[in-house]
Amino acid sequence: MGGEAFDEAGFDAWLAGDARRKPLFDTMWRRVMGADMDVALRAYRQRRRARHVALASAAGLLLACTGGYAAWPSVELFLAQPRHYASAEGGIREVVLEDGTRLTLAGGADIRVRYTGHDRVVELTQGTVFADVAHDARRPFRIDAGKARITDLGTRFEVSSNPVAVRVTVESGAVRLGANSWFGDRMDLSADQVAILTGSELSRIANVGAGGVARWRHEWVEYRDVPLSQVVYDLEGVSPLRIRIADEKLANRRVSGRVRLTDPVRQIDNLAVIHDFTITRHDGAIFLSSGKP
């Protein structure tokens, strides 16, 4: 504890704050202190007013090993029972959480939500979600997706996760994107900015235009003389596979028509027939190229 006096009042307040804390602390304490802990616990129960010396030494060791009651938010989050939400393939589902945060799930998306008195965490196990986050300065909001961690700084944003990469697009406000670990770079993104985390590598890609974030929320979108690359970008947000365009000429090919963004694989097949390009699938991705195979 670095020579600091043990904060007995703070410790008591922490224990009293949640009925689960005392049993959990006792269990952790036993694991750290072994048989000596049993003696300390008996003294704790029998002589409450005289326990501060035992608590100071034992809790000091526990604090050094585990972070003690200061680490409770992490323990509390670990113990929280997650709530599971999913969206059927080809569909869209909106979930309103207890704090007013709205999550829009694209088809095939799967999330687990854990809220505590200190944290708000959404685990995106697959697919794409758009988050409209209710502000709460006391409880940060974050989305964990594969190896990525996205921390909300008060915003509306989209997270798209596939086995290879995580893409984050901000509609308003700001988020922080980085690896889901203690180490690695972090990147702050603001409105219209987009970044991708591939493995441990963070990279920015071109900004999106106004109204260009998570267009799949409308299911059907009418395109008028836009480049194929824009349609592919929108489809890729909900595609189980990455979509890559082989050459710039094809990427700039003009597209018009109504596209169902919640059915990306079939829509790519339809576009290939209409706009005369070839589709190949390998290495977990869909590749589009000019001409016939």
C-alpha positions as a Python dict, from the first residue, in 0.01 Angstrom:
ca = {
    (1, 'M'): (0, 0, 0),
    (2, 'G'): (302, 221, -42),
    (3, 'G'): (316, 326, 327),
    (4, 'E'): (-28, 489, 316),
    (5, 'A'): (-270, 441, 605),
    (6, 'F'): (-535, 177, 546),
    (7, 'D'): (-868, 345, 468),
    (8, 'E'): (-1088, 141, 700),
    (9, 'A'): (-1392, 365, 653),
    (10, 'G'): (-1361, 340, 277),
    (11, 'F'): (-1321, -35, 303),
    (12, 'D'): (-1632, -64, 521),
    (13, 'A'): (-1832, 150, 278),
    (14, 'W'): (-1715, -64, -10),
    (15, 'L'): (-1819, -387, 166),
    (16, 'A'): (-2158, -240, 254),
    (17, 'G'): (-2222, -126, -102),
    (18, 'D'): (-2310, -472, -231),
    (19, 'A'): (-2403, -793, -46),
    (20, 'R'): (-2184, -997, -281),
    (21, 'R'): (-1862, -819, -189),
    (22, 'K'): (-1802, -960, 160),
    (23, 'P'): (-1819, -1329, 54),
    (24, 'L'): (-1613, -1255, -254),
    (25, 'F'): (-1350, -1064, -58),
    (26, 'D'): (-1332, -1344, 201),
    (27, 'T'): (-1274, -1600, -74),
    (28, 'M'): (-1005, -1391, -240),
    (29, 'W'): (-843, -1322, 97),
    (30, 'R'): (-825, -1694, 183),
    (31, 'R'): (-658, -1770, -147),
    (32, 'V'): (-397, -1503, -86),
    (33, 'M'): (-333, -1559, 287),
    (34, 'G'): (-401, -1932, 328),
    (35, 'A'): (-457, -2060, 682),
    (36, 'D'): (-370, -1724, 841),
    (37, 'M'): (-681, -1583, 681),
    (38, 'D'): (-913, -1804, 884),
    (39, 'V'): (-773, -1657, 1204),
    (40, 'A'): (-813, -1305, 1070),
    (41, 'L'): (-1170, -1372, 962),
    (42, 'R'): (-1264, -1508, 1305),
    (43, 'A'): (-1112, -1199, 1465),
    (44, 'Y'): (-1300, -983, 1216),
    (45, 'R'): (-1633, -1133, 1317),
    (46, 'Q'): (-1564, -1140, 1694),
    (47, 'R'): (-1392, -806, 1745),
    (48, 'R'): (-1505, -568, 1475),
    (49, 'R'): (-1362, -256, 1638),
    (50, 'A'): (-1018, -413, 1691),
    (51, 'R'): (-971, -550, 1343),
    (52, 'H'): (-796, -257, 1173),
    (53, 'V'): (-442, -396, 1226),
    (54, 'A'): (-524, -735, 1076),
    (55, 'L'): (-717, -572, 796),
    (56, 'A'): (-440, -329, 717),
    (57, 'S'): (-177, -602, 677),
    (58, 'A'): (-394, -863, 508),
    (59, 'A'): (-575, -618, 285),
    (60, 'G'): (-243, -457, 201),
    (61, 'L'): (-115, -787, 63),
    (62, 'L'): (-442, -846, -117),
    (63, 'L'): (-429, -498, -267),
    (64, 'A'): (-77, -566, -388),
    (65, 'C'): (-178, -897, -546),
    (66, 'T'): (-522, -820, -682),
    (67, 'G'): (-588, -450, -654),
    (68, 'G'): (-822, -517, -359),
    (69, 'Y'): (-1146, -330, -340),
    (70, 'A'): (-1015, -78, -591),
    (71, 'A'): (-1033, -367, -840),
    (72, 'W'): (-1396, -435, -757),
    (73, 'P'): (-1535, -284, -1080),
    (74, 'S'): (-1345, -546, -1281),
    (75, 'V'): (-1461, -825, -1051),
    (76, 'E'): (-1817, -693, -1058),
    (77, 'L'): (-1810, -688, -1438),
    (78, 'F'): (-1676, -1042, -1449),
    (79, 'L'): (-1960, -1161, -1222),
    (80, 'A'): (-2236, -976, -1409),
    (81, 'Q'): (-2481, -1204, -1588),
    (82, 'P'): (-2476, -1110, -1958),
    (83, 'R'): (-2795, -1048, -2155),
    (84, 'H'): (-2791, -1202, -2500),
    (85, 'Y'): (-2941, -1044, -2812),
    (86, 'A'): (-2920, -1161, -3173),
    (87, 'S'): (-3066, -1068, -3510),
    (88, 'A'): (-3182, -1324, -3765),
    (89, 'E'): (-3003, -1340, -4100),
    (90, 'G'): (-3144, -1081, -4338),
    (91, 'G'): (-3324, -894, -4061),
    (92, 'I'): (-3270, -589, -3844),
    (93, 'R'): (-3334, -573, -3470),
    (94, 'E'): (-3338, -273, -3239),
    (95, 'V'): (-3261, -316, -2869),
    (96, 'V'): (-3315, -42, -2610),
    (97, 'L'): (-3098, -95, -2302),
    (98, 'E'): (-3186, 9, -1948),
    (99, 'D'): (-3001, 342, -1972),
    (100, 'G'): (-3172, 441, -2297),
    (101, 'T'): (-2884, 337, -2523),
    (102, 'R'): (-3018, 208, -2855),
    (103, 'L'): (-2843, -73, -3040),
    (104, 'T'): (-2944, -161, -3395),
    (105, 'L'): (-2831, -511, -3494),
    (106, 'A'): (-2777, -606, -3857),
    (107, 'G'): (-2875, -954, -3976),
    (108, 'G'): (-2660, -1223, -3814),
    (109, 'A'): (-2530, -993, -3540),
    (110, 'D'): (-2482, -1141, -3193),
    (111, 'I'): (-2413, -941, -2877),
    (112, 'R'): (-2384, -991, -2503),
    (113, 'V'): (-2451, -696, -2273),
    (114, 'R'): (-2317, -652, -1919),
    (115, 'Y'): (-2409, -347, -1714),
    (116, 'T'): (-2281, -279, -1362),
    (117, 'G'): (-2262, 20, -1132),
    (118, 'H'): (-1929, 113, -1292),
    (119, 'D'): (-1928, -11, -1651),
    (120, 'R'): (-2140, -66, -1961),
    (121, 'V'): (-1994, -332, -2187),
    (122, 'V'): (-2126, -485, -2509),
    (123, 'E'): (-1946, -785, -2654),
    (124, 'L'): (-2001, -813, -3029),
    (125, 'T'): (-1930, -1178, -3102),
    (126, 'Q'): (-2016, -1147, -3470),
    (127, 'G'): (-2177, -917, -3724),
    (128, 'T'): (-2250, -546, -3722),
    (129, 'V'): (-2413, -313, -3471),
    (130, 'F'): (-2495, 58, -3469),
    (131, 'A'): (-2486, 222, -3126),
    (132, 'D'): (-2666, 539, -3018),
    (133, 'V'): (-2520, 573, -2670),
    (134, 'A'): (-2688, 747, -2377),
    (135, 'H'): (-2438, 970, -2198),
    (136, 'D'): (-2335, 861, -1848),
    (137, 'A'): (-2017, 1022, -1716),
    (138, 'R'): (-1998, 774, -1427),
    (139, 'R'): (-2015, 462, -1641),
    (140, 'P'): (-1811, 443, -1960),
    (141, 'F'): (-1960, 253, -2252),
    (142, 'R'): (-1753, 24, -2468),
    (143, 'I'): (-1786, -244, -2731),
    (144, 'D'): (-1546, -538, -2740),
    (145, 'A'): (-1530, -703, -3082),
    (146, 'G'): (-1271, -973, -3136),
    (147, 'K'): (-933, -816, -3072),
    (148, 'A'): (-1074, -463, -3082),
    (149, 'R'): (-1203, -238, -2805),
    (150, 'I'): (-1413, 65, -2893),
    (151, 'T'): (-1468, 315, -2612),
    (152, 'D'): (-1751, 564, -2650),
    (153, 'L'): (-1676, 928, -2580),
    (154, 'G'): (-2041, 1032, -2635),
    (155, 'T'): (-2154, 940, -2982),
    (156, 'R'): (-2338, 740, -3249),
    (157, 'F'): (-2125, 487, -3431),
    (158, 'E'): (-2115, 157, -3620),
    (159, 'V'): (-1896, -146, -3543),
    (160, 'S'): (-1859, -420, -3802),
    (161, 'S'): (-1671, -737, -3705),
    (162, 'N'): (-1560, -1029, -3921),
    (163, 'P'): (-1297, -1299, -3857),
    (164, 'V'): (-1022, -1085, -4011),
    (165, 'A'): (-1088, -725, -3907),
    (166, 'V'): (-1305, -480, -3715),
    (167, 'R'): (-1427, -162, -3884),
    (168, 'V'): (-1552, 140, -3690),
    (169, 'T'): (-1743, 428, -3848),
    (170, 'V'): (-1850, 734, -3648),
    (171, 'E'): (-2170, 922, -3727),
    (172, 'S'): (-2140, 1186, -3453),
    (173, 'G'): (-1931, 1251, -3145),
    (174, 'A'): (-1610, 1057, -3088),
    (175, 'V'): (-1486, 707, -3008),
    (176, 'R'): (-1150, 554, -2924),
    (177, 'L'): (-1047, 240, -3112),
    (178, 'G'): (-766, 11, -3003),
    (179, 'A'): (-668, -345, -2929),
    (180, 'N'): (-862, -528, -2656),
    (181, 'S'): (-551, -550, -2436),
    (182, 'W'): (-331, -345, -2205),
    (183, 'F'): (-93, -271, -2488),
    (184, 'G'): (-112, -137, -2841),
    (185, 'D'): (-195, 186, -3012),
    (186, 'R'): (-519, 379, -2973),
    (187, 'M'): (-690, 601, -3227),
    (188, 'D'): (-955, 866, -3162),
    (189, 'L'): (-1220, 901, -3432),
    (190, 'S'): (-1474, 1179, -3481),
    (191, 'A'): (-1776, 1230, -3706),
    (192, 'D'): (-1754, 1070, -4054),
    (193, 'Q'): (-1418, 908, -3980),
    (194, 'V'): (-1350, 538, -4037),
    (195, 'A'): (-1075, 308, -3910),
    (196, 'I'): (-996, -63, -3931),
    (197, 'L'): (-816, -288, -3683),
    (198, 'T'): (-658, -589, -3854),
    (199, 'G'): (-476, -805, -3604),
    (200, 'S'): (-284, -543, -3406),
    (201, 'E'): (-260, -292, -3692),
    (202, 'L'): (-473, 22, -3687),
    (203, 'S'): (-536, 215, -4007),
    (204, 'R'): (-757, 501, -4122),
    (205, 'I'): (-953, 477, -4444),
    (206, 'A'): (-1144, 738, -4642),
    (207, 'N'): (-1412, 934, -4458),
    (208, 'V'): (-1777, 867, -4529),
    (209, 'G'): (-2013, 1136, -4650),
    (210, 'A'): (-2318, 1272, -4475),
    (211, 'G'): (-2574, 997, -4419),
    (212, 'G'): (-2319, 733, -4512),
    (213, 'V'): (-2297, 551, -4178),
    (214, 'A'): (-2481, 221, -4138),
    (215, 'R'): (-2714, 265, -4434),
    (216, 'W'): (-2827, -95, -4380),
    (217, 'R'): (-3053, 35, -4101),
    (218, 'H'): (-3296, 133, -4379),
    (219, 'E'): (-3266, -217, -4535),
    (220, 'W'): (-3329, -93, -4891),
    (221, 'V'): (-3129, 198, -5037),
    (222, 'E'): (-3182, 374, -5370),
    (223, 'Y'): (-2852, 454, -5543),
    (224, 'R'): (-2827, 707, -5824),
    (225, 'D'): (-2511, 714, -6033),
    (226, 'V'): (-2268, 626, -5753),
    (227, 'P'): (-1941, 432, -5785),
    (228, 'L'): (-1956, 57, -5726),
    (229, 'S'): (-1706, 106, -5443),
    (230, 'Q'): (-1968, 299, -5242),
    (231, 'V'): (-2226, 23, -5277),
    (232, 'V'): (-1965, -238, -5185),
    (233, 'Y'): (-1865, -37, -4878),
    (234, 'D'): (-2226, -33, -4760),
    (235, 'L'): (-2272, -405, -4830),
    (236, 'E'): (-1948, -501, -4659),
    (237, 'G'): (-2072, -354, -4332),
    (238, 'V'): (-2314, -647, -4294),
    (239, 'S'): (-2136, -910, -4504),
    (240, 'P'): (-1997, -1219, -4328),
    (241, 'L'): (-1702, -1199, -4569),
    (242, 'R'): (-1479, -913, -4674),
    (243, 'I'): (-1553, -774, -5021),
    (244, 'R'): (-1261, -660, -5233),
    (245, 'I'): (-1260, -489, -5574),
    (246, 'A'): (-964, -591, -5789),
    (247, 'D'): (-910, -275, -5993),
    (248, 'E'): (-983, 96, -5980),
    (249, 'K'): (-1176, 99, -6308),
    (250, 'L'): (-1430, -148, -6170),
    (251, 'A'): (-1443, 37, -5838),
    (252, 'N'): (-1545, 355, -6024),
    (253, 'R'): (-1811, 188, -6239),
    (254, 'R'): (-2136, 380, -6199),
    (255, 'V'): (-2428, 208, -6030),
    (256, 'S'): (-2795, 302, -6007),
    (257, 'G'): (-3083, 109, -5861),
    (258, 'R'): (-3239, -21, -5543),
    (259, 'V'): (-3019, -249, -5331),
    (260, 'R'): (-3116, -453, -5027),
    (261, 'L'): (-2820, -401, -4796),
    (262, 'T'): (-2933, -663, -4545),
    (263, 'D'): (-2877, -939, -4803),
    (264, 'P'): (-2519, -863, -4913),
    (265, 'V'): (-2415, -1190, -5077),
    (266, 'R'): (-2720, -1213, -5302),
    (267, 'Q'): (-2699, -845, -5389),
    (268, 'I'): (-2337, -885, -5500),
    (269, 'D'): (-2446, -1172, -5725),
    (270, 'N'): (-2720, -952, -5875),
    (271, 'L'): (-2481, -661, -5929),
    (272, 'A'): (-2234, -893, -6105),
    (273, 'V'): (-2498, -989, -6361),
    (274, 'I'): (-2613, -631, -6421),
    (275, 'H'): (-2268, -471, -6431),
    (276, 'D'): (-2071, -753, -6590),
    (277, 'F'): (-1804, -839, -6336),
    (278, 'T'): (-1674, -1167, -6199),
    (279, 'I'): (-1698, -1297, -5843),
    (280, 'T'): (-1450, -1533, -5681),
    (281, 'R'): (-1440, -1647, -5320),
    (282, 'H'): (-1125, -1751, -5135),
    (283, 'D'): (-925, -1673, -4821),
    (284, 'G'): (-1238, -1564, -4637),
    (285, 'A'): (-1321, -1288, -4884),
    (286, 'I'): (-1526, -1207, -5194),
    (287, 'F'): (-1321, -1067, -5483),
    (288, 'L'): (-1476, -866, -5766),
    (289, 'S'): (-1291, -832, -6095),
    (290, 'S'): (-1367, -704, -6446),
    (291, 'G'): (-1458, -938, -6730),
    (292, 'K'): (-1532, -1309, -6741),
    (293, 'P'): (-1320, -1579, -6572),
}
